[in-house]
Each structure stands twice: as C-alpha cells, then as structure tokens.
GROMACS .gro file of C-alpha atoms in nm:
model
  198
    1MET     CA    1  -1.089   0.098  -1.172
    2PRO     CA    2  -0.730  -0.034  -1.221
    3ASP     CA    3  -0.518   0.020  -0.973
    4GLY     CA    4  -0.267  -0.277  -0.936
    5CYS     CA    5  -0.478  -0.531  -0.692
    6MET     CA    6  -0.641  -0.791  -0.750
    7ASP     CA    7  -0.960  -0.931  -0.533
    8LEU     CA    8  -1.143  -1.217  -0.409
    9LEU     CA    9  -1.490  -1.163  -0.395
   10TRP     CA   10  -1.797  -1.338  -0.300
   11CYS     CA   11  -2.100  -1.301  -0.401
   12ALA     CA   12  -2.502  -1.493  -0.329
   13GLY     CA   13  -2.293  -1.798  -0.311
   14ARG     CA   14  -2.010  -1.769  -0.540
   15LEU     CA   15  -1.640  -1.750  -0.521
   16VAL     CA   16  -1.475  -1.511  -0.791
   17VAL     CA   17  -1.177  -1.398  -0.885
   18ALA     CA   18  -1.078  -1.076  -1.073
   19GLY     CA   19  -0.782  -1.002  -1.200
   20PRO     CA   20  -0.566  -0.742  -1.213
   21ASP     CA   21  -0.702  -0.496  -1.401
   22THR     CA   22  -0.579  -0.261  -1.720
   23ALA     CA   23  -0.897   0.004  -1.739
   24ALA     CA   24  -1.204   0.000  -1.593
   25HIS     CA   25  -1.422  -0.359  -1.537
   26PHE     CA   26  -1.790  -0.344  -1.511
   27ALA     CA   27  -1.919  -0.658  -1.306
   28ALA     CA   28  -2.164  -0.848  -1.581
   29TRP     CA   29  -2.360  -1.010  -1.295
   30SER     CA   30  -2.702  -0.919  -1.048
   31ALA     CA   31  -2.648  -1.010  -0.712
   32ASP     CA   32  -2.897  -1.149  -0.476
   33GLY     CA   33  -2.759  -0.980  -0.224
   34PRO     CA   34  -2.405  -0.837  -0.099
   35VAL     CA   35  -2.161  -0.836  -0.283
   36VAL     CA   36  -1.841  -0.894   0.015
   37GLY     CA   37  -1.527  -0.859  -0.179
   38LEU     CA   38  -1.145  -0.896   0.016
   39ARG     CA   39  -0.937  -0.660  -0.202
   40LEU     CA   40  -0.464  -0.861  -0.234
   41PRO     CA   41  -0.221  -0.518  -0.285
   42PRO     CA   42  -0.036  -0.539  -0.579
   43GLY     CA   43   0.189  -0.852  -0.575
   44MET     CA   44   0.001  -1.069  -0.298
   45GLY     CA   45  -0.240  -1.221  -0.550
   46PRO     CA   46  -0.059  -1.441  -0.743
   47ALA     CA   47   0.069  -1.566  -0.313
   48VAL     CA   48  -0.283  -1.628  -0.273
   49LEU     CA   49  -0.477  -1.772  -0.543
   50GLY     CA   50  -0.131  -1.974  -0.655
   51VAL     CA   51  -0.168  -1.828  -1.003
   52PRO     CA   52   0.111  -1.602  -1.203
   53ALA     CA   53  -0.123  -1.316  -1.216
   54ARG     CA   54  -0.065  -1.255  -1.516
   55GLU     CA   55  -0.305  -1.559  -1.602
   56LEU     CA   56  -0.594  -1.379  -1.444
   57ARG     CA   57  -0.536  -0.966  -1.600
   58ASP     CA   58  -0.841  -0.831  -1.796
   59GLN     CA   59  -1.045  -1.114  -1.632
   60ARG     CA   60  -1.287  -1.265  -1.402
   61VAL     CA   61  -1.272  -1.589  -1.309
   62GLU     CA   62  -1.501  -1.825  -1.074
   63LEU     CA   63  -1.215  -1.981  -0.800
   64GLU     CA   64  -1.259  -2.368  -0.936
   65ASP     CA   65  -1.142  -2.229  -1.215
   66VAL     CA   66  -0.866  -2.202  -1.013
   67TRP     CA   67  -0.860  -2.478  -0.714
   68PRO     CA   68  -1.038  -2.739  -0.701
   69ALA     CA   69  -1.410  -2.806  -0.773
   70GLY     CA   70  -1.399  -2.929  -0.442
   71GLU     CA   71  -1.185  -2.726  -0.172
   72VAL     CA   72  -1.418  -2.385  -0.336
   73ARG     CA   73  -1.734  -2.548  -0.273
   74ARG     CA   74  -1.637  -2.550   0.069
   75ILE     CA   75  -1.569  -2.258   0.128
   76ALA     CA   76  -1.853  -2.135  -0.062
   77GLU     CA   77  -2.059  -2.310   0.226
   78LYS     CA   78  -1.830  -2.197   0.471
   79ALA     CA   79  -1.842  -1.829   0.368
   80GLY     CA   80  -2.246  -1.875   0.345
   81GLU     CA   81  -2.323  -2.005   0.671
   82SER     CA   82  -2.071  -1.746   0.929
   83GLY     CA   83  -1.973  -1.462   0.720
   84PRO     CA   84  -1.833  -1.388   0.396
   85GLY     CA   85  -1.605  -1.137   0.528
   86ALA     CA   86  -1.389  -1.310   0.791
   87VAL     CA   87  -1.366  -1.635   0.589
   88LEU     CA   88  -1.207  -1.499   0.256
   89GLU     CA   89  -1.025  -1.289   0.542
   90ALA     CA   90  -0.916  -1.605   0.731
   91LEU     CA   91  -0.838  -1.808   0.402
   92ALA     CA   92  -0.591  -1.512   0.232
   93ALA     CA   93  -0.407  -1.510   0.563
   94GLU     CA   94  -0.372  -1.915   0.557
   95ARG     CA   95  -0.255  -1.865   0.198
   96LEU     CA   96   0.029  -1.582   0.243
   97ARG     CA   97   0.120  -1.810   0.487
   98GLU     CA   98   0.193  -2.153   0.345
   99ALA     CA   99   0.343  -1.952  -0.038
  100GLY     CA  100   0.599  -1.756   0.264
  101GLY     CA  101   0.416  -1.464   0.223
  102VAL     CA  102   0.441  -1.261  -0.019
  103ASP     CA  103   0.818  -1.162  -0.229
  104PRO     CA  104   1.004  -0.871  -0.069
  105VAL     CA  105   1.142  -0.864  -0.382
  106MET     CA  106   0.841  -0.769  -0.551
  107ALA     CA  107   0.669  -0.567  -0.248
  108ALA     CA  108   1.020  -0.375  -0.327
  109VAL     CA  109   0.923  -0.298  -0.657
  110ALA     CA  110   0.575  -0.207  -0.580
  111GLY     CA  111   0.651   0.039  -0.278
  112HIS     CA  112   0.943   0.224  -0.510
  113LEU     CA  113   0.684   0.281  -0.815
  114ALA     CA  114   0.420   0.392  -0.556
  115ARG     CA  115   0.614   0.640  -0.469
  116GLY     CA  116   0.679   0.707  -0.865
  117ALA     CA  117   1.003   0.590  -0.877
  118SER     CA  118   1.123   0.540  -1.296
  119VAL     CA  119   1.173   0.201  -1.345
  120ALA     CA  120   1.510   0.223  -1.423
  121ALA     CA  121   1.559   0.339  -1.082
  122VAL     CA  122   1.353  -0.019  -1.018
  123ALA     CA  123   1.561  -0.219  -1.161
  124GLU     CA  124   1.881  -0.115  -0.971
  125ALA     CA  125   1.763  -0.055  -0.692
  126THR     CA  126   1.649  -0.420  -0.682
  127GLY     CA  127   1.950  -0.578  -0.806
  128LEU     CA  128   1.743  -0.722  -1.091
  129ASP     CA  129   1.802  -0.690  -1.517
  130THR     CA  130   1.515  -0.511  -1.680
  131ARG     CA  131   1.435  -0.821  -1.843
  132ARG     CA  132   1.442  -1.022  -1.433
  133LEU     CA  133   1.261  -0.763  -1.360
  134HIS     CA  134   0.961  -0.773  -1.679
  135ARG     CA  135   0.991  -1.149  -1.576
  136LYS     CA  136   0.900  -1.081  -1.271
  137SER     CA  137   0.656  -0.848  -1.296
  138THR     CA  138   0.412  -1.000  -1.547
  139ALA     CA  139   0.394  -1.290  -1.276
  140ALA     CA  140   0.338  -1.115  -0.940
  141PHE     CA  141   0.132  -0.807  -1.068
  142GLY     CA  142   0.020  -0.889  -1.434
  143TYR     CA  143   0.177  -0.637  -1.614
  144GLY     CA  144   0.535  -0.568  -1.628
  145PRO     CA  145   0.704  -0.256  -1.459
  146LYS     CA  146   0.583   0.007  -1.688
  147THR     CA  147   0.272  -0.069  -1.727
  148LEU     CA  148   0.191  -0.114  -1.273
  149ALA     CA  149   0.392   0.225  -1.303
  150ARG     CA  150   0.148   0.397  -1.463
  151ILE     CA  151  -0.162   0.252  -1.300
  152LEU     CA  152   0.044   0.295  -0.985
  153ARG     CA  153   0.033   0.704  -1.110
  154PHE     CA  154  -0.299   0.748  -1.193
  155THR     CA  155  -0.415   0.608  -0.874
  156ARG     CA  156  -0.173   0.877  -0.674
  157ALA     CA  157  -0.318   1.175  -0.873
  158LEU     CA  158  -0.704   0.956  -0.845
  159GLU     CA  159  -0.622   1.053  -0.442
  160ALA     CA  160  -0.559   1.397  -0.447
  161ALA     CA  161  -0.811   1.522  -0.697
  162ARG     CA  162  -1.086   1.336  -0.502
  163ALA     CA  163  -0.835   1.544  -0.158
  164GLY     CA  164  -0.966   1.865  -0.353
  165THR     CA  165  -0.641   1.917  -0.457
  166ALA     CA  166  -0.667   2.140  -0.800
  167TYR     CA  167  -0.626   1.905  -1.190
  168ALA     CA  168  -0.378   2.168  -1.273
  169GLU     CA  169  -0.145   2.099  -0.946
  170VAL     CA  170  -0.211   1.718  -0.960
  171ALA     CA  171  -0.106   1.687  -1.257
  172ALA     CA  172   0.193   1.830  -1.071
  173THR     CA  173   0.224   1.657  -0.826
  174THR     CA  174   0.197   1.271  -1.029
  175GLY     CA  175   0.469   1.288  -1.250
  176TYR     CA  176   0.162   1.366  -1.518
  177ALA     CA  177   0.355   1.607  -1.856
  178ASP     CA  178   0.057   1.856  -1.809
  179GLN     CA  179  -0.342   1.830  -1.687
  180ALA     CA  180  -0.440   1.704  -2.006
  181HIS     CA  181  -0.186   1.431  -2.046
  182LEU     CA  182  -0.348   1.371  -1.647
  183SER     CA  183  -0.645   1.386  -1.835
  184ARG     CA  184  -0.655   1.198  -2.143
  185GLU     CA  185  -0.486   0.890  -1.935
  186VAL     CA  186  -0.746   0.937  -1.655
  187ARG     CA  187  -0.944   0.877  -1.937
  188ALA     CA  188  -0.810   0.588  -2.093
  189LEU     CA  189  -0.778   0.407  -1.727
  190ALA     CA  190  -1.137   0.492  -1.637
  191GLY     CA  191  -1.288   0.509  -1.948
  192VAL     CA  192  -1.429   0.837  -1.775
  193PRO     CA  193  -1.311   1.159  -1.747
  194LEU     CA  194  -1.169   1.290  -1.400
  195GLY     CA  195  -1.479   1.501  -1.289
  196THR     CA  196  -1.656   1.206  -1.288
  197LEU     CA  197  -1.449   1.018  -1.036
  198THR     CA  198  -1.341   1.307  -0.770
   0.00000   0.00000   0.00000
C-alpha cells in the first residue's frame, strides 16, 4: 500500500527495488523462500539508491537496472551467504553515508506533511517556493507534496483505525471531511474498504 516509502528487497537471490506507490501493489512473483526487505522512509530512497524517486514511482525493478550488474551480483551472493537482512542494512547505511544523508530540507518537508501541515505551510516553513517544493518533492519522494500529504494522511488514518479508533473519529482527527471521504480515500489508495485493513 502507498506509504511514501521505497523498499529494497531480496527474494531467492534477486535484488529488487520497489518504488514509491500511489496505489496498492501486489507482488507478481512467487518466492522460493523468504522475502527480506528493507524499508526506506520517505526521502531516503534516492540517497541510498542514487536515482530520483520519480524514476521508480509505481514500479518494481531489478536492482541491476539501477546499479552495475557486477556490483548487484556481489551483493546478492553476500546476502545469500551471510543473511540478506544484515547485508541490506549495511549496504543502505554505507550508501546513505556516502551520499551525505537525507536532504535535511526534504526530511523537514516529510515531517511537516506527516504531521498534517498544509503544502502552503510546508513551503513557508522550508523557504521553498511552491514550484521548487514540487520539483524537489518529486525527486525525493516520487510525487509532489500534495500527493505525499494524501498518502501520509492515509497512513495516519490506517494506524488510528488499527488501534481501534472509531472510523468517524479517525476521519475527524486525521483531516478528512467526514467518514465517507475517509472511505473513498482508503478505497482509492488501498483498493479495499477500511474494514478489510483493520
């Protein structure tokens, strides 16, 4: 489901990148063994992977389509020998260090939007005009700030509903006009009713 994140996945010796989603995505491969994934929070994927998030939006691609094939084979072999989780974590930490970390302005954008701030308030808080905010957001998150805000609001609503909060209260506290609006947004983003997800 859309959550603003990107994923680096190890599946039966294959390394796959899952780009930021705008709708629910169901895996199209069958796994011969466990699938191990590393979730990259909003804005971190481009620093780790070295490509703008917009290039991977709503896609699942082999890591060798992003990085040199020889490097990917070496990583896959190491993951198969010593455990994919630890290898993926170490790899992401190393690449993040080499990239100088996540862009602090874009981390602030994600933080403001995650707390429900409006795009105008985020632009003002970060000192970015709306065009520059949109351009930097598509590179960092895979979509503009309005779409990221929509997805992060959906994530907050889903967390509240899973915690047992009544749906009408979820709608009111997470910024939806009413429960019907919440229901439409959940179905649009997740492809199923809210009750299926809680």
